[in-house]
mmCIF file of C-alpha atoms in Angstrom:
data_model
loop_
_atom_site.group_PDB
_atom_site.id
_atom_site.type_symbol
_atom_site.label_atom_id
_atom_site.label_comp_id
_atom_site.label_asym_id
_atom_site.label_seq_id
_atom_site.Cartn_x
_atom_site.Cartn_y
_atom_site.Cartn_z
ATOM 1 C CA VAL A 1 115.921 290.967 132.487
ATOM 2 C CA GLY A 2 112.349 291.534 133.579
ATOM 3 C CA GLU A 3 111.160 289.345 130.220
ATOM 4 C CA ALA A 4 113.602 286.432 131.403
ATOM 5 C CA ILE A 5 112.366 286.605 135.319
ATOM 6 C CA GLN A 6 108.673 286.355 133.611
ATOM 7 C CA GLN A 7 109.991 283.188 131.592
ATOM 8 C CA LEU A 8 111.641 282.036 134.643
ATOM 9 C CA ARG A 9 108.685 282.074 136.576
ATOM 10 C CA ALA A 10 106.482 280.192 133.958
ATOM 11 C CA GLN A 11 109.463 277.763 133.031
ATOM 12 C CA ALA A 12 110.896 276.924 136.814
ATOM 13 C CA PRO A 13 107.918 274.461 138.233
ATOM 14 C CA ASN A 14 109.343 271.919 135.165
ATOM 15 C CA ARG A 15 113.163 272.434 135.893
ATOM 16 C CA GLU A 16 115.683 270.654 137.991
ATOM 17 C CA THR A 17 117.506 273.460 139.031
ATOM 18 C CA ILE A 18 117.221 277.249 138.084
ATOM 19 C CA TYR A 19 120.489 278.440 139.533
ATOM 20 C CA TYR A 20 121.959 279.113 135.907
ATOM 21 C CA LEU A 21 120.125 280.305 133.110
ATOM 22 C CA TYR A 22 121.523 279.070 129.755
ATOM 23 C CA VAL A 23 121.078 281.716 126.814
ATOM 24 C CA VAL A 24 120.352 280.152 123.314
ATOM 25 C CA ASP A 25 119.601 281.538 119.963
ATOM 26 C CA ASP A 26 116.568 280.318 118.115
ATOM 27 C CA GLU A 27 118.614 277.058 116.711
ATOM 28 C CA ARG A 28 119.533 276.191 120.694
ATOM 29 C CA HIS A 29 123.169 277.143 120.136
ATOM 30 C CA LEU A 30 124.516 277.768 123.604
ATOM 31 C CA ARG A 31 125.564 281.997 123.611
ATOM 32 C CA GLY A 32 125.756 282.253 127.556
ATOM 33 C CA LEU A 33 124.566 282.060 130.824
ATOM 34 C CA ILE A 34 123.672 283.915 133.510
ATOM 35 C CA SER A 35 123.080 283.309 136.871
ATOM 36 C CA LEU A 36 120.123 283.429 139.265
ATOM 37 C CA ARG A 37 121.673 285.930 141.451
ATOM 38 C CA LYS A 38 122.738 288.361 138.758
ATOM 39 C CA LEU A 39 119.462 288.085 136.992
ATOM 40 C CA ILE A 40 117.333 288.926 140.258
ATOM 41 C CA LEU A 41 120.199 291.706 141.235
ATOM 42 C CA ALA A 42 119.996 293.599 137.599
ATOM 43 C CA LYS A 43 117.342 296.264 136.836
ATOM 44 C CA VAL A 44 114.172 295.138 135.168
ATOM 45 C CA ASP A 45 114.967 297.290 132.037
ATOM 46 C CA THR A 46 118.424 295.857 131.936
ATOM 47 C CA PRO A 47 119.301 293.885 128.602
ATOM 48 C CA LEU A 48 120.580 290.666 129.053
ATOM 49 C CA SER A 49 123.103 290.974 126.668
ATOM 50 C CA LYS A 50 124.522 293.336 129.347
ATOM 51 C CA ILE A 51 124.994 290.523 132.136
ATOM 52 C CA ILE A 52 125.535 287.675 130.158
ATOM 53 C CA GLU A 53 128.805 285.437 130.681
ATOM 54 C CA ARG A 54 129.772 284.242 127.333
ATOM 55 C CA ASP A 55 132.595 282.410 127.982
ATOM 56 C CA VAL A 56 130.732 279.050 128.948
ATOM 57 C CA ILE A 57 132.088 275.682 130.224
ATOM 58 C CA SER A 58 130.433 273.120 128.667
ATOM 59 C CA VAL A 59 130.895 269.092 128.378
ATOM 60 C CA ARG A 60 129.983 267.271 125.011
ATOM 61 C CA VAL A 61 127.301 264.373 125.002
ATOM 62 C CA ASP A 62 129.833 262.091 124.068
ATOM 63 C CA ASP A 63 132.641 262.683 127.156
ATOM 64 C CA ASP A 64 132.982 259.902 129.217
ATOM 65 C CA GLN A 65 130.904 260.404 132.378
ATOM 66 C CA GLU A 66 134.069 260.367 135.019
ATOM 67 C CA ILE A 67 135.240 263.672 133.013
ATOM 68 C CA VAL A 68 131.918 265.396 133.059
ATOM 69 C CA ALA A 69 132.195 264.926 136.975
ATOM 70 C CA GLN A 70 135.720 265.850 137.341
ATOM 71 C CA THR A 71 134.721 269.098 135.423
ATOM 72 C CA ILE A 72 131.883 270.032 137.864
ATOM 73 C CA ALA A 73 133.837 268.719 140.661
ATOM 74 C CA ARG A 74 137.131 271.300 139.717
ATOM 75 C CA TYR A 75 134.591 274.367 138.744
ATOM 76 C CA ASP A 76 132.628 273.724 141.760
ATOM 77 C CA PHE A 77 129.288 273.928 139.585
ATOM 78 C CA ILE A 78 125.914 273.569 140.770
ATOM 79 C CA ALA A 79 125.278 272.322 136.792
ATOM 80 C CA LEU A 80 127.251 272.506 133.408
ATOM 81 C CA PRO A 81 125.372 272.817 130.226
ATOM 82 C CA VAL A 82 125.672 269.429 127.876
ATOM 83 C CA VAL A 83 125.957 270.542 124.094
ATOM 84 C CA ASP A 84 126.351 268.770 120.912
ATOM 85 C CA ASP A 85 128.640 268.708 118.168
ATOM 86 C CA GLN A 86 127.139 271.827 116.687
ATOM 87 C CA ASN A 87 127.033 273.525 120.577
ATOM 88 C CA ARG A 88 123.297 273.633 120.637
ATOM 89 C CA LEU A 89 122.104 272.945 124.229
ATOM 90 C CA VAL A 90 120.776 269.549 124.928
ATOM 91 C CA GLY A 91 120.653 269.514 128.841
ATOM 92 C CA ILE A 92 122.674 269.717 131.814
ATOM 93 C CA ILE A 93 124.343 267.639 134.097
ATOM 94 C CA THR A 94 123.935 268.262 138.274
ATOM 95 C CA HIS A 95 126.262 268.312 140.776
ATOM 96 C CA ASP A 96 123.888 265.445 142.628
ATOM 97 C CA ASP A 97 124.362 263.759 139.022
ATOM 98 C CA ALA A 98 128.132 264.152 139.272
ATOM 99 C CA LEU A 99 128.490 262.612 142.630
ATOM 100 C CA ASP A 100 126.618 259.480 141.761
ATOM 101 C CA VAL A 101 129.295 258.807 138.596
ATOM 102 C CA MET A 102 132.047 259.698 141.177
ATOM 103 C CA GLN A 103 130.783 257.124 143.287
ATOM 104 C CA GLN A 104 130.003 254.329 140.750
ATOM 105 C CA GLU A 105 133.641 255.156 139.347
ATOM 106 C CA ALA A 106 135.072 254.572 142.724
ATOM 107 C CA THR A 107 133.189 251.639 143.275
ATOM 108 C CA GLU A 108 134.438 250.285 140.101
ATOM 109 C CA ASP A 109 138.234 251.175 140.688
ATOM 110 C CA VAL A 110 137.870 249.815 143.968
ATOM 111 C CA HIS A 111 136.386 246.415 142.880
ATOM 112 C CA ARG A 112 139.128 246.297 140.255
ATOM 113 C CA MET A 113 141.616 246.389 142.853
ATOM 114 C CA GLY A 114 140.164 243.833 145.072
ATOM 115 C CA ALA A 115 140.176 241.464 141.784
ATOM 116 C CA VAL A 116 136.413 241.503 141.859
ATOM 117 C CA GLY A 117 134.415 241.787 138.293
ATOM 118 C CA THR A 118 132.224 245.000 138.333
ATOM 119 C CA LEU A 119 128.660 244.539 140.057
ATOM 120 C CA GLU A 120 125.944 246.444 137.968
ATOM 121 C CA GLN A 121 123.919 246.818 141.184
ATOM 122 C CA SER A 122 124.968 247.148 144.987
ATOM 123 C CA TYR A 123 126.344 244.355 147.072
ATOM 124 C CA LEU A 124 123.600 243.911 148.880
ATOM 125 C CA THR A 125 121.106 243.623 146.066
ATOM 126 C CA THR A 126 123.223 241.368 143.813
ATOM 127 C CA PRO A 127 122.160 237.859 143.362
ATOM 128 C CA PHE A 128 124.090 235.327 145.285
ATOM 129 C CA PHE A 129 124.981 233.223 142.032
ATOM 130 C CA THR A 130 126.282 236.761 140.244
ATOM 131 C CA LEU A 131 128.315 237.173 142.915
ATOM 132 C CA ALA A 132 129.666 233.574 143.375
ATOM 133 C CA TRP A 133 130.557 234.176 139.630
ATOM 134 C CA LYS A 134 132.368 237.878 139.672
ATOM 135 C CA ARG A 135 134.590 236.056 142.726
ATOM 136 C CA GLY A 136 134.828 232.724 141.869
ATOM 137 C CA VAL A 137 136.924 233.147 138.923
ATOM 138 C CA TRP A 138 139.958 234.136 140.144
ATOM 139 C CA LEU A 139 139.612 231.916 143.199
ATOM 140 C CA VAL A 140 139.194 229.145 141.389
ATOM 141 C CA VAL A 141 141.967 229.251 139.503
ATOM 142 C CA LEU A 142 144.062 230.287 142.519
ATOM 143 C CA PHE A 143 142.793 227.140 144.301
ATOM 144 C CA GLY A 144 143.451 224.915 141.386
ATOM 145 C CA ALA A 145 147.110 226.254 141.286
ATOM 146 C CA ALA A 146 147.328 225.717 145.366
ATOM 147 C CA PHE A 147 145.634 222.042 145.191
ATOM 148 C CA VAL A 148 148.375 220.780 142.489
ATOM 149 C CA THR A 149 151.106 222.555 144.658
ATOM 150 C CA SER A 150 149.874 221.178 147.811
ATOM 151 C CA SER A 151 149.325 217.535 146.020
ATOM 152 C CA ILE A 152 153.072 217.809 144.684
ATOM 153 C CA LEU A 153 154.760 218.698 148.142
ATOM 154 C CA SER A 154 152.575 216.196 149.787
ATOM 155 C CA SER A 155 153.570 213.342 147.481
ATOM 156 C CA TYR A 156 157.403 214.058 147.191
ATOM 157 C CA GLN A 157 158.180 215.007 150.704
ATOM 158 C CA ASP A 158 161.553 213.300 150.332
ATOM 159 C CA LEU A 159 162.051 215.130 146.930
ATOM 160 C CA SER A 160 161.453 218.811 148.305
ATOM 161 C CA ALA A 161 164.202 218.070 151.017
ATOM 162 C CA MET A 162 166.556 216.962 147.735
ATOM 163 C CA TYR A 163 165.143 220.074 145.939
ATOM 164 C CA PRO A 164 164.218 223.089 148.024
ATOM 165 C CA TRP A 165 163.057 224.873 145.026
ATOM 166 C CA ILE A 166 159.755 223.198 145.391
ATOM 167 C CA VAL A 167 158.724 225.086 148.280
ATOM 168 C CA ALA A 168 158.903 228.083 146.394
ATOM 169 C CA PHE A 169 155.436 227.279 145.266
ATOM 170 C CA ILE A 170 153.891 227.481 148.857
ATOM 171 C CA PRO A 171 152.959 231.234 148.261
ATOM 172 C CA LEU A 172 150.318 230.019 145.755
ATOM 173 C CA VAL A 173 148.646 228.698 148.513
ATOM 174 C CA ILE A 174 149.320 231.226 150.425
ATOM 175 C CA ALA A 175 148.134 233.522 148.128
ATOM 176 C CA SER A 176 144.700 232.160 147.473
ATOM 177 C CA GLY A 177 143.817 232.582 150.716
ATOM 178 C CA GLY A 178 144.688 236.300 151.007
ATOM 179 C CA ASN A 179 143.406 236.713 147.478
ATOM 180 C CA ALA A 180 139.829 235.548 148.922
ATOM 181 C CA GLY A 181 139.983 237.680 152.094
ATOM 182 C CA SER A 182 140.952 240.589 149.978
ATOM 183 C CA GLN A 183 137.951 240.225 147.813
ATOM 184 C CA SER A 184 135.745 239.983 150.638
ATOM 185 C CA ALA A 185 136.986 243.217 152.559
ATOM 186 C CA THR A 186 136.809 245.116 149.219
ATOM 187 C CA LEU A 187 133.306 244.304 148.911
ATOM 188 C CA VAL A 188 132.034 244.956 152.515
ATOM 189 C CA ILE A 189 133.682 248.101 152.739
ATOM 190 C CA ARG A 190 132.760 249.511 149.373
ATOM 191 C CA THR A 191 129.038 248.475 150.625
ATOM 192 C CA LEU A 192 129.702 250.264 153.927
ATOM 193 C CA ALA A 193 130.837 253.552 152.388
#
C-alpha cells in the first residue's frame, strides 16, 4: 500500500481521475481495482492482493458508446476501464464522458423523431444551408404532394362533389404544415435542453 501511494502521488498530476486505481500486470492485463478510499484506509504495509477487487466490470474498445454510457449509469461508476480483446487496459471512460454521450444520443433520437437529419454540430452553430438541407428534404416532398393535391382539388371542384374520395388527400396538405412545425419545435426544444 505504501508503494502504491507513492506511485499514485507521482502519477496523479497527469491523470484525469484517481478515484479508482486499476491494477495491471507487466503486460497491462487488467487484474483488478482498488478504490482510493480503500487504499488510503489500509495500513501502509498491507499487500495490495489483500484489498484488491478482482471482479472488475469493464468495457471493450469496440463497444458502442451508448452501451458504455448505460453501463456507467447502471452501476453509478465515476470511471470505467476500457480493455482490448486480450483484456489489456487501454484507458478509462469517465462519468462526464458518459453524460456527453448520453446527451448526444438523446439529441440524435429526438431529431429522428422530428424527421430531421442528425446535426453534426449544435443547432446554433450549424450553417443555414446545412439546416435547410437536413429539414428540407422531407418538407419539399410533402410540399410537392400537397401542391399536387391542392391543384387537383381546385381544378376539379365539380368532380370533388361527384367523387368525395378526392377530399381524402386534404390531410396531405395539413401534414406538411404539421411536419414543418414539428421539426422546428424539435430543433428549438433540443437546443434549449
